[in-house]
Protein backbone atom coordinates (compact mmCIF):
# COMPACT_ATOMS: atom_id res chain seq x y z
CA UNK A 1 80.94 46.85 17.66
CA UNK A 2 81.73 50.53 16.08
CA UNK A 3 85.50 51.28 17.10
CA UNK A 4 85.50 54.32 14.01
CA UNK A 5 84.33 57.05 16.48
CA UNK A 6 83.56 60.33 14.95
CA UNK A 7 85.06 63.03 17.37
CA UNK A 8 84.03 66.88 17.34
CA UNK A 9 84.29 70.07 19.41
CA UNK A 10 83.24 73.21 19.45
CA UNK A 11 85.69 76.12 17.63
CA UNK A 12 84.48 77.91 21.27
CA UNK A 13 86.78 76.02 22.93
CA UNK A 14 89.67 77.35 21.41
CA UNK A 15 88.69 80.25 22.51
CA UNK A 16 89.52 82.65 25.97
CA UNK A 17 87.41 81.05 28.57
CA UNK A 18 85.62 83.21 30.68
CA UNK A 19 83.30 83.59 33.76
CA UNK A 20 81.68 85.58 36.09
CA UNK A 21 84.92 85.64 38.01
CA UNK A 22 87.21 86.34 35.02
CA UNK A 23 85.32 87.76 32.12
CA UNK A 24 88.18 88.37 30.09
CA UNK A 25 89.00 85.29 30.33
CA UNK A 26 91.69 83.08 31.53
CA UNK A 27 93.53 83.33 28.59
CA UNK A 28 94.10 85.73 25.50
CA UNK A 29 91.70 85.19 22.69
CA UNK A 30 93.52 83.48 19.58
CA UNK A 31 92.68 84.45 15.73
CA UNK A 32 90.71 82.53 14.18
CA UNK A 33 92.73 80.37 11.72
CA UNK A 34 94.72 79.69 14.88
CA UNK A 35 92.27 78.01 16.80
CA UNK A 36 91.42 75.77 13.54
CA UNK A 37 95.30 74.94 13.31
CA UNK A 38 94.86 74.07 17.12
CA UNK A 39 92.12 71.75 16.43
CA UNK A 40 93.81 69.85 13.74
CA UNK A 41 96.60 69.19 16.28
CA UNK A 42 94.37 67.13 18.64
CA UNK A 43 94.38 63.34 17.52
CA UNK A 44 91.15 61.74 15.90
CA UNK A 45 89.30 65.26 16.61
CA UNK A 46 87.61 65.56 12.89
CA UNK A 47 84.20 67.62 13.29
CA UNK A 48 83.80 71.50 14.44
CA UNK A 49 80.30 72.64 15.81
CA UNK A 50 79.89 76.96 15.35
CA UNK A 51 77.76 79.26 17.32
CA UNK A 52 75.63 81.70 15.15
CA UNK A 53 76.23 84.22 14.50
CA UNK A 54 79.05 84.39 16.89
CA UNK A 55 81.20 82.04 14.93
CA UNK A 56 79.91 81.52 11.55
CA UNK A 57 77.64 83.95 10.15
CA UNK A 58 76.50 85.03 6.51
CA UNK A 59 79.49 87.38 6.55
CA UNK A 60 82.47 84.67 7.10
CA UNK A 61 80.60 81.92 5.68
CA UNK A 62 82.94 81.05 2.55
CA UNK A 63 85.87 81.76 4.43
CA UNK A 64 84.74 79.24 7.08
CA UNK A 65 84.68 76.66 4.59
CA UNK A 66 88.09 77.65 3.55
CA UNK A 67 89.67 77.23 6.85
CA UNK A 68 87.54 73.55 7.18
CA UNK A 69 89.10 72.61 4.02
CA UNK A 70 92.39 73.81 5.14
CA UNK A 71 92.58 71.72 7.98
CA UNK A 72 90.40 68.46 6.77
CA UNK A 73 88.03 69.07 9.00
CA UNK A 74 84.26 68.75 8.54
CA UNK A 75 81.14 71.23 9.70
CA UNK A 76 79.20 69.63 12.30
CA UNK A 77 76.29 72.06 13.45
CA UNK A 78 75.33 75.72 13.69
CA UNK A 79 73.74 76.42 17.16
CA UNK A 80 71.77 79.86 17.36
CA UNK A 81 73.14 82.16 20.12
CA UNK A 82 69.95 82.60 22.36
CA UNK A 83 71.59 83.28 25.26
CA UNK A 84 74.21 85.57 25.61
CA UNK A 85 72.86 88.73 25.03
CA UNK A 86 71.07 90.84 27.69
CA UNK A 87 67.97 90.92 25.19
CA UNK A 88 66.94 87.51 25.84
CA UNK A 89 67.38 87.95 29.48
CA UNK A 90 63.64 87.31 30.20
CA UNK A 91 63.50 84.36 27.26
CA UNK A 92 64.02 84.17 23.71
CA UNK A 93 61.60 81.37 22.21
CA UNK A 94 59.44 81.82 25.37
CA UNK A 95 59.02 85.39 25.56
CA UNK A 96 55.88 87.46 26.05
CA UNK A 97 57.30 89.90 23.80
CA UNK A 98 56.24 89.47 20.34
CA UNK A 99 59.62 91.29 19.17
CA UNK A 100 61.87 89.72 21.25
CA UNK A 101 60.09 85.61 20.49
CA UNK A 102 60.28 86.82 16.49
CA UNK A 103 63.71 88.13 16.38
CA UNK A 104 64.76 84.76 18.64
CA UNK A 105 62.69 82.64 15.54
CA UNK A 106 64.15 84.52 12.85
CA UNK A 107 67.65 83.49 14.68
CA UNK A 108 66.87 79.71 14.47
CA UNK A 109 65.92 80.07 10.82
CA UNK A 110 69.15 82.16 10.23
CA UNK A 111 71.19 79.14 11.65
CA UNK A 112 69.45 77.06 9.80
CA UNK A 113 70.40 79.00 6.08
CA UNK A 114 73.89 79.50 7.53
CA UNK A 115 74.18 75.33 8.26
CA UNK A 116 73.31 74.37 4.45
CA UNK A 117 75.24 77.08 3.52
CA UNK A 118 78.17 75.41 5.48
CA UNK A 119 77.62 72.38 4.93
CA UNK A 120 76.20 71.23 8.05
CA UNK A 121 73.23 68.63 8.73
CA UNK A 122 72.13 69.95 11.89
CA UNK A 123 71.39 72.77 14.30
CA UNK A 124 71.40 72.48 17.97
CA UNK A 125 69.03 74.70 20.06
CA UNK A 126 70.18 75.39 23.69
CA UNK A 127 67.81 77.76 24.98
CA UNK A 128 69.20 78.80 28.04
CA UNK A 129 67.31 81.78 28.70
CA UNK A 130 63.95 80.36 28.72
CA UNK A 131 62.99 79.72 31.90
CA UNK A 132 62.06 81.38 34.84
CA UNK A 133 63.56 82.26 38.37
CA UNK A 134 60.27 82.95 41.08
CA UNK A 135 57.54 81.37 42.00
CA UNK A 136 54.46 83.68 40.63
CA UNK A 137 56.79 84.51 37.57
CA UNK A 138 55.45 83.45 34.66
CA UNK A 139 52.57 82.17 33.50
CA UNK A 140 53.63 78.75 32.47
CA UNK A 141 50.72 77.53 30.38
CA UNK A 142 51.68 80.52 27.81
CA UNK A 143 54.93 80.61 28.33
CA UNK A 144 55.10 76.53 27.65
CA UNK A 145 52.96 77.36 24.40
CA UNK A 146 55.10 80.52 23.07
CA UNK A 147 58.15 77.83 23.43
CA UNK A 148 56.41 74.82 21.94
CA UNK A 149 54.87 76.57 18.38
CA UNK A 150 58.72 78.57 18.06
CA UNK A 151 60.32 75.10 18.26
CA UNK A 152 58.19 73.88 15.51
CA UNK A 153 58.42 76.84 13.54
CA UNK A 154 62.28 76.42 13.23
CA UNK A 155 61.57 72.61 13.05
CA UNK A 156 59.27 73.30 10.26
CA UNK A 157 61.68 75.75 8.82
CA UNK A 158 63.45 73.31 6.60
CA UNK A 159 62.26 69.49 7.09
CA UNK A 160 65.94 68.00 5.57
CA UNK A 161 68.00 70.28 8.17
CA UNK A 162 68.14 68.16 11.82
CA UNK A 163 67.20 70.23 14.51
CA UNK A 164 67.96 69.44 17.89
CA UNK A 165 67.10 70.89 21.53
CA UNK A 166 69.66 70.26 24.15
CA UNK A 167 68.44 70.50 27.59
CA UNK A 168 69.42 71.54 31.16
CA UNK A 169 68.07 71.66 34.71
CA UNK A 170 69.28 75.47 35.27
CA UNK A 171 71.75 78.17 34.78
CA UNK A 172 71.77 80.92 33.85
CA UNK A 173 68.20 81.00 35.08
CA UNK A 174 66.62 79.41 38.28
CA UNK A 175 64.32 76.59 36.27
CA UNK A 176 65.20 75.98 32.31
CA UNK A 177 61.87 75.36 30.70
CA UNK A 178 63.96 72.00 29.00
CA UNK A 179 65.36 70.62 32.09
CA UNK A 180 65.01 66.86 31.52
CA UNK A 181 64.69 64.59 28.75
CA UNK A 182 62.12 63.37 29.55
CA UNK A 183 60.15 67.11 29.40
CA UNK A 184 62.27 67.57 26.31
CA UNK A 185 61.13 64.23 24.70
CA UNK A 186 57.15 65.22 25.48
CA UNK A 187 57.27 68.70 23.54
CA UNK A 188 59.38 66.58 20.24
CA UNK A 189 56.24 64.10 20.61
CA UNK A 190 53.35 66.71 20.36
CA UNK A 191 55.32 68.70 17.60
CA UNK A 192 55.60 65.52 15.91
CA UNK A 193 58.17 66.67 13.02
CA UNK A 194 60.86 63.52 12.25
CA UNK A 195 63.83 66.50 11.99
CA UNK A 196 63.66 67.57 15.70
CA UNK A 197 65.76 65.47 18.09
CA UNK A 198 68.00 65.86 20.89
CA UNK A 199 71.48 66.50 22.29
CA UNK A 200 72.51 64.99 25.42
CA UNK A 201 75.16 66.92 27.05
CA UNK A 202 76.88 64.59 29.84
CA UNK A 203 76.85 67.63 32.83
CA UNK A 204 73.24 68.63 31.50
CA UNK A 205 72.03 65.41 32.48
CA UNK A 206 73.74 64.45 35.33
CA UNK A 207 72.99 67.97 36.74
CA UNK A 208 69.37 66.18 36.00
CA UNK A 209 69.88 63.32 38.44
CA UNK A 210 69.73 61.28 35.01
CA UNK A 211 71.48 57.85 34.43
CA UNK A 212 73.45 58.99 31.03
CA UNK A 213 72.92 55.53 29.48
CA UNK A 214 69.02 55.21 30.37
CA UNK A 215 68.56 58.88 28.82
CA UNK A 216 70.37 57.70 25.31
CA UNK A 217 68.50 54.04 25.38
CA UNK A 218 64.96 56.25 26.13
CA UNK A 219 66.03 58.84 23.25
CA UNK A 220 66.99 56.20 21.25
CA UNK A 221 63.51 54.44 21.78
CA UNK A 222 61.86 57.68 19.83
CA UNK A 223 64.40 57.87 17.47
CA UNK A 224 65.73 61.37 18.95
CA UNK A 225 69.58 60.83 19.68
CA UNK A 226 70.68 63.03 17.12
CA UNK A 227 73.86 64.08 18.77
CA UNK A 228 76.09 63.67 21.78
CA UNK A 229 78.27 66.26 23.94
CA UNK A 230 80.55 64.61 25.98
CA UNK A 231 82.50 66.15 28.97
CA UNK A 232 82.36 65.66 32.68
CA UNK A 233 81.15 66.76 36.13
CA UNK A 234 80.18 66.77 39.59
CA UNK A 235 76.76 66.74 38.74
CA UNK A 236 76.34 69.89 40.58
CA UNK A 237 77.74 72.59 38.37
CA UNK A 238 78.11 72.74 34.63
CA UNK A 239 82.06 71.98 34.85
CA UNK A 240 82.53 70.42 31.38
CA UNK A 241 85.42 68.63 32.53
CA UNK A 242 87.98 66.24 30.70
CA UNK A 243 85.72 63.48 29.52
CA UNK A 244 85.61 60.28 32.19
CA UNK A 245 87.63 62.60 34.86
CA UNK A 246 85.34 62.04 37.26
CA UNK A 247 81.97 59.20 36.44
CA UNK A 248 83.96 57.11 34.65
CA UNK A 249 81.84 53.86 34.99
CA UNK A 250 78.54 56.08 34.35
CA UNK A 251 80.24 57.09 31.07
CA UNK A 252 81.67 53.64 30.22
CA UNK A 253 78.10 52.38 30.82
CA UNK A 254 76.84 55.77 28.02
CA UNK A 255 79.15 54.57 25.18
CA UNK A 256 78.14 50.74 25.69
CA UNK A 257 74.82 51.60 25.38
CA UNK A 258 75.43 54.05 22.14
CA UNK A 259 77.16 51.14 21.09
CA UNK A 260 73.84 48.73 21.60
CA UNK A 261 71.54 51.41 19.79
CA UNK A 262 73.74 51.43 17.02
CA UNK A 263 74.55 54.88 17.33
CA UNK A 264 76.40 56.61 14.53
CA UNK A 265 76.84 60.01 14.97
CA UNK A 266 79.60 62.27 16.36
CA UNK A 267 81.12 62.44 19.97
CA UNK A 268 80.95 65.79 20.46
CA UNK A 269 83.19 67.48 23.01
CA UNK A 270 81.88 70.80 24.98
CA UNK A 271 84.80 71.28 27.45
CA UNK A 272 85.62 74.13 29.14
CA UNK A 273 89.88 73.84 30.17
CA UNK A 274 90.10 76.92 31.54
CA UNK A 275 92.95 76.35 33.17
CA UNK A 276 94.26 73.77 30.95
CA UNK A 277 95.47 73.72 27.72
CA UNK A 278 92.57 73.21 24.82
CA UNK A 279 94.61 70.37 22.79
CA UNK A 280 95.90 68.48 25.61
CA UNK A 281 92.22 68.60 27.48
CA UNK A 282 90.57 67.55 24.11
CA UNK A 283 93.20 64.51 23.55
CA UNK A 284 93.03 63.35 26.67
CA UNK A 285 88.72 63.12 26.61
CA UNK A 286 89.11 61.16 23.28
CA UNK A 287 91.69 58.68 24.65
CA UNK A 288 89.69 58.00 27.56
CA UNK A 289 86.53 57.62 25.48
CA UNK A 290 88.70 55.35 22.99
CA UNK A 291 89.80 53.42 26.64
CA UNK A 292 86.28 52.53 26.89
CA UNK A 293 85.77 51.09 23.96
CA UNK A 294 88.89 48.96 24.35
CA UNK A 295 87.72 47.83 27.94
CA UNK A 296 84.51 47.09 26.09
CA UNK A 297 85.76 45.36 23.46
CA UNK A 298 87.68 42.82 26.00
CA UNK A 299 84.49 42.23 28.16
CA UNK A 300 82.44 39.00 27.19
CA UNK A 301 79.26 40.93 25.90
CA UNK A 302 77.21 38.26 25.42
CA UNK A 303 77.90 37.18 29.73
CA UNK A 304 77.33 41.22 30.68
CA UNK A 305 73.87 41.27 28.30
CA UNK A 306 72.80 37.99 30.60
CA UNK A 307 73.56 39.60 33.41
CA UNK A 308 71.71 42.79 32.69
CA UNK A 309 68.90 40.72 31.50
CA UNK A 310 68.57 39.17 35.16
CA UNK A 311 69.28 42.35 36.69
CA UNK A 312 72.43 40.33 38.78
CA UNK A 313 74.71 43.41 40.14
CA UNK A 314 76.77 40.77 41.38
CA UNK A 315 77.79 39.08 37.59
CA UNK A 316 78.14 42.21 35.99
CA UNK A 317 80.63 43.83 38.70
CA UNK A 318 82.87 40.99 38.21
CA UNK A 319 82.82 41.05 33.92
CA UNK A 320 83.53 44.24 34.92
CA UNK A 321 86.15 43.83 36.98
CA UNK A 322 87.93 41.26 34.77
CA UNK A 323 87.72 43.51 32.35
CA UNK A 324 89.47 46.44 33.89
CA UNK A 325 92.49 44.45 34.91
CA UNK A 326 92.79 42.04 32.44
C-alpha cells in the first residue's frame, strides 16, 4: 500500500487566527515570506492551498511562485473567497441578486485563471454563505437552481482545471445548501461535467453525522474524491483540531479506506492552532496520520478484508487490537 503521502496546508494557517471572540486574532499576523519559511519547517508538509484573492491574486501572482520555488514547495489549489465579506451575507452562488450571483461567478472563474496561472490543478469551492437561516426564508426550488447552473458555469469555465465543492452542515448560516455528501454528490451528477468533484473536510463531515470512510468509499464510487482536508473534532463545532486528537479509529478507518480506493492525491491539512503553535500542530497531524499507516501496514489485511466481508465486529476488533500493541 501507498506509504509516499503527499501532505499540504493552507498558507491561512500561518496566519493570526481569529474569531468572534478575538478578531484580531490570537496572535500577530506574520509577513508573508515568513509564513512560507514556517511551512518549510514542518516535516513531509510539501503542498500550499491559497484563498483568492485573499492570498494569491493577479497582483502577487509571480511573486507567489517565487516564494514556492524558494521553499520547494508546490501550489495545491486556489479556493474563491465567497464568504467573508458582508456582500455575500445573503449567498453568493445562490443569490437572488443578479449582481451579487455574477460578481460571486466571475470570482470562481477568477480563481480559476489565477490557479493555471500558479500552477495549480484545482480549485476548491466552499460556499459557506449559501444557505439559509428561517423557515419561510427562501424559496428553495430557485435558490437550489441559482446554485446548481453557477456551479456548472465555473465547472464549465475551463474543463482541464478540477473543480471541487466542499461541503458542510452549517456555520456561518443556520442550513448550508451543501450540507452532506450525499446532497453534494446529487447536484455533481445532474451537472454531469468529469472536472467537478469533491473535498471532504474531516469536521465537515462528522459535523454531518457521516462515517469519514463510507463518505470517501461513496465519493470514490463516482469518481469525485478529488481532495482531502484532514483535521479533527467533536463533531459538534468546526474545531479543526490536530489530526487523530480526538476520532482516532474513525480516521485510521478514512486512510485505510483511501488506501483501498487507491487514492493519490494530497492530505490536506485545514487546522486552526489557535492557541498552539502552527509548525508543531501541523507536525504532529502528519505523524499521527503517518502512525496510521504504520499500524496499517502491521495489520494482516487480507484477515481484516475477511472480516469486513462477513461483517464480524468481533475479528476485526482483535486484528485491531494486535495491531495497536504489537
Amino acid at each position: 500500500m501507498r506509504t509516499d503521502i503527499k501532505f499540504s496546508t493552507g498558507i491561512w494557517v500561518f496566519g493570526p487566527p481569529k474569531d468572534r471572540f478575538c478578531p484580531v486574532g490570537y496572535r500577530d499576523a506574520r509577513p508573508v515570506e515568513d509564513r512560507f519559511e514556517q511551512a518549510s519547517k514542518v516535516n513531509g508538509l510539501k503542498g500550499i492551498e491559497f484563498h483568492y484573492p485573499g492570498e494569491v491574486s493577479e497582483e502577487n501572482v509571480d511573486s507567489t511562485q517565487k516564494l514556492l520555488k524558494k521553499f520547494n514547495l508546490e501550489p495545491v489549489f486556489v479556493a474563491p473567497g465567497l464568504f467573508g465579506e458582508a456582500k455575500w451575507k445573503m449567498g453568493s452562488l445562490c443569490s437572488t441578486n443578479d449582481k451579487i450571483r455574477n460578481e460571486a461567478i466571475e470570482r470562481g472563474k477568477a480563481a480559476v485563471d489565477t490557479a493555471k496561472k500558479l500552477g495549480a490543478p484545482m480549485i476548491v469551492i466552499w460556499p459557506g454563505q449559501d444557505g439559509y437561516d428561517y423557515p419561510f426564508q427562501v424559496n428553495y426550488l430557485t435558490v437550489w437552481d441559482r446554485f446548481i447552473n453557477a456551479v456548472k458555469e465555473i465547472a464549465a469555465y475551463d474543463r482541464k482545471m478540477k473543480v471541487a465543492l466542499e461541503y458542510k452542515l452549517l456555520d456561518p448560516r443556520s442550513h448550508i445548501l451543501i450540507d452532506s455528501v450525499g446532497k453534494t454528490l446529487a447536484i455533481i451528477q445532474e451537472i454531469g461535467l468529469e472536472n467537478l468533484g469533491i473535498n471532504i473536510e474531516i469536521a465537515h463531515a462528522q459535523m454531518a453525522g457521516e462515517s469519514l470512510a463510507e463518505s470517501v468509499c461513496l465519493m470514490s464510487r463516482y469518481k469525485r474524491l478529488f481532495h482531502t482536508h484532514f483535521n479533527d473534532s467533536f463533531a459538534t463545532y468546526d474545531n479543526d483540531l490536530i489530526v487523530g486528537s480526538v476520532n482516532f479509529l474513525e480516521t485510521l478507518e478514512m486512510v485505510f479506506w483511501l488506501q483501498e480506493v487507491g487514492y493519490d492525491g494530497w492530505y490536506g491539512l485545514d487546522l486552526f492552532p489557535a492557541r498552539e503553535d502552527p509548525v508543531e500542530a501541523l507536525q504532529q497531524s502528519i505523524d499521527n496520520v503517518k502512525l496510521m499507516v504504520t499500524l496499517l501496514n502491521r495489520a494482516d489485511r487480507k484477515e481484516l478484508k475477511a472480516g469486513l466481508q462477513e461483517g464480524n465486529i468481533v475479528k476485526t476488533q482483535t486484528i485491531l487490537r494486535k495491531m495497536l500493541i504489537s
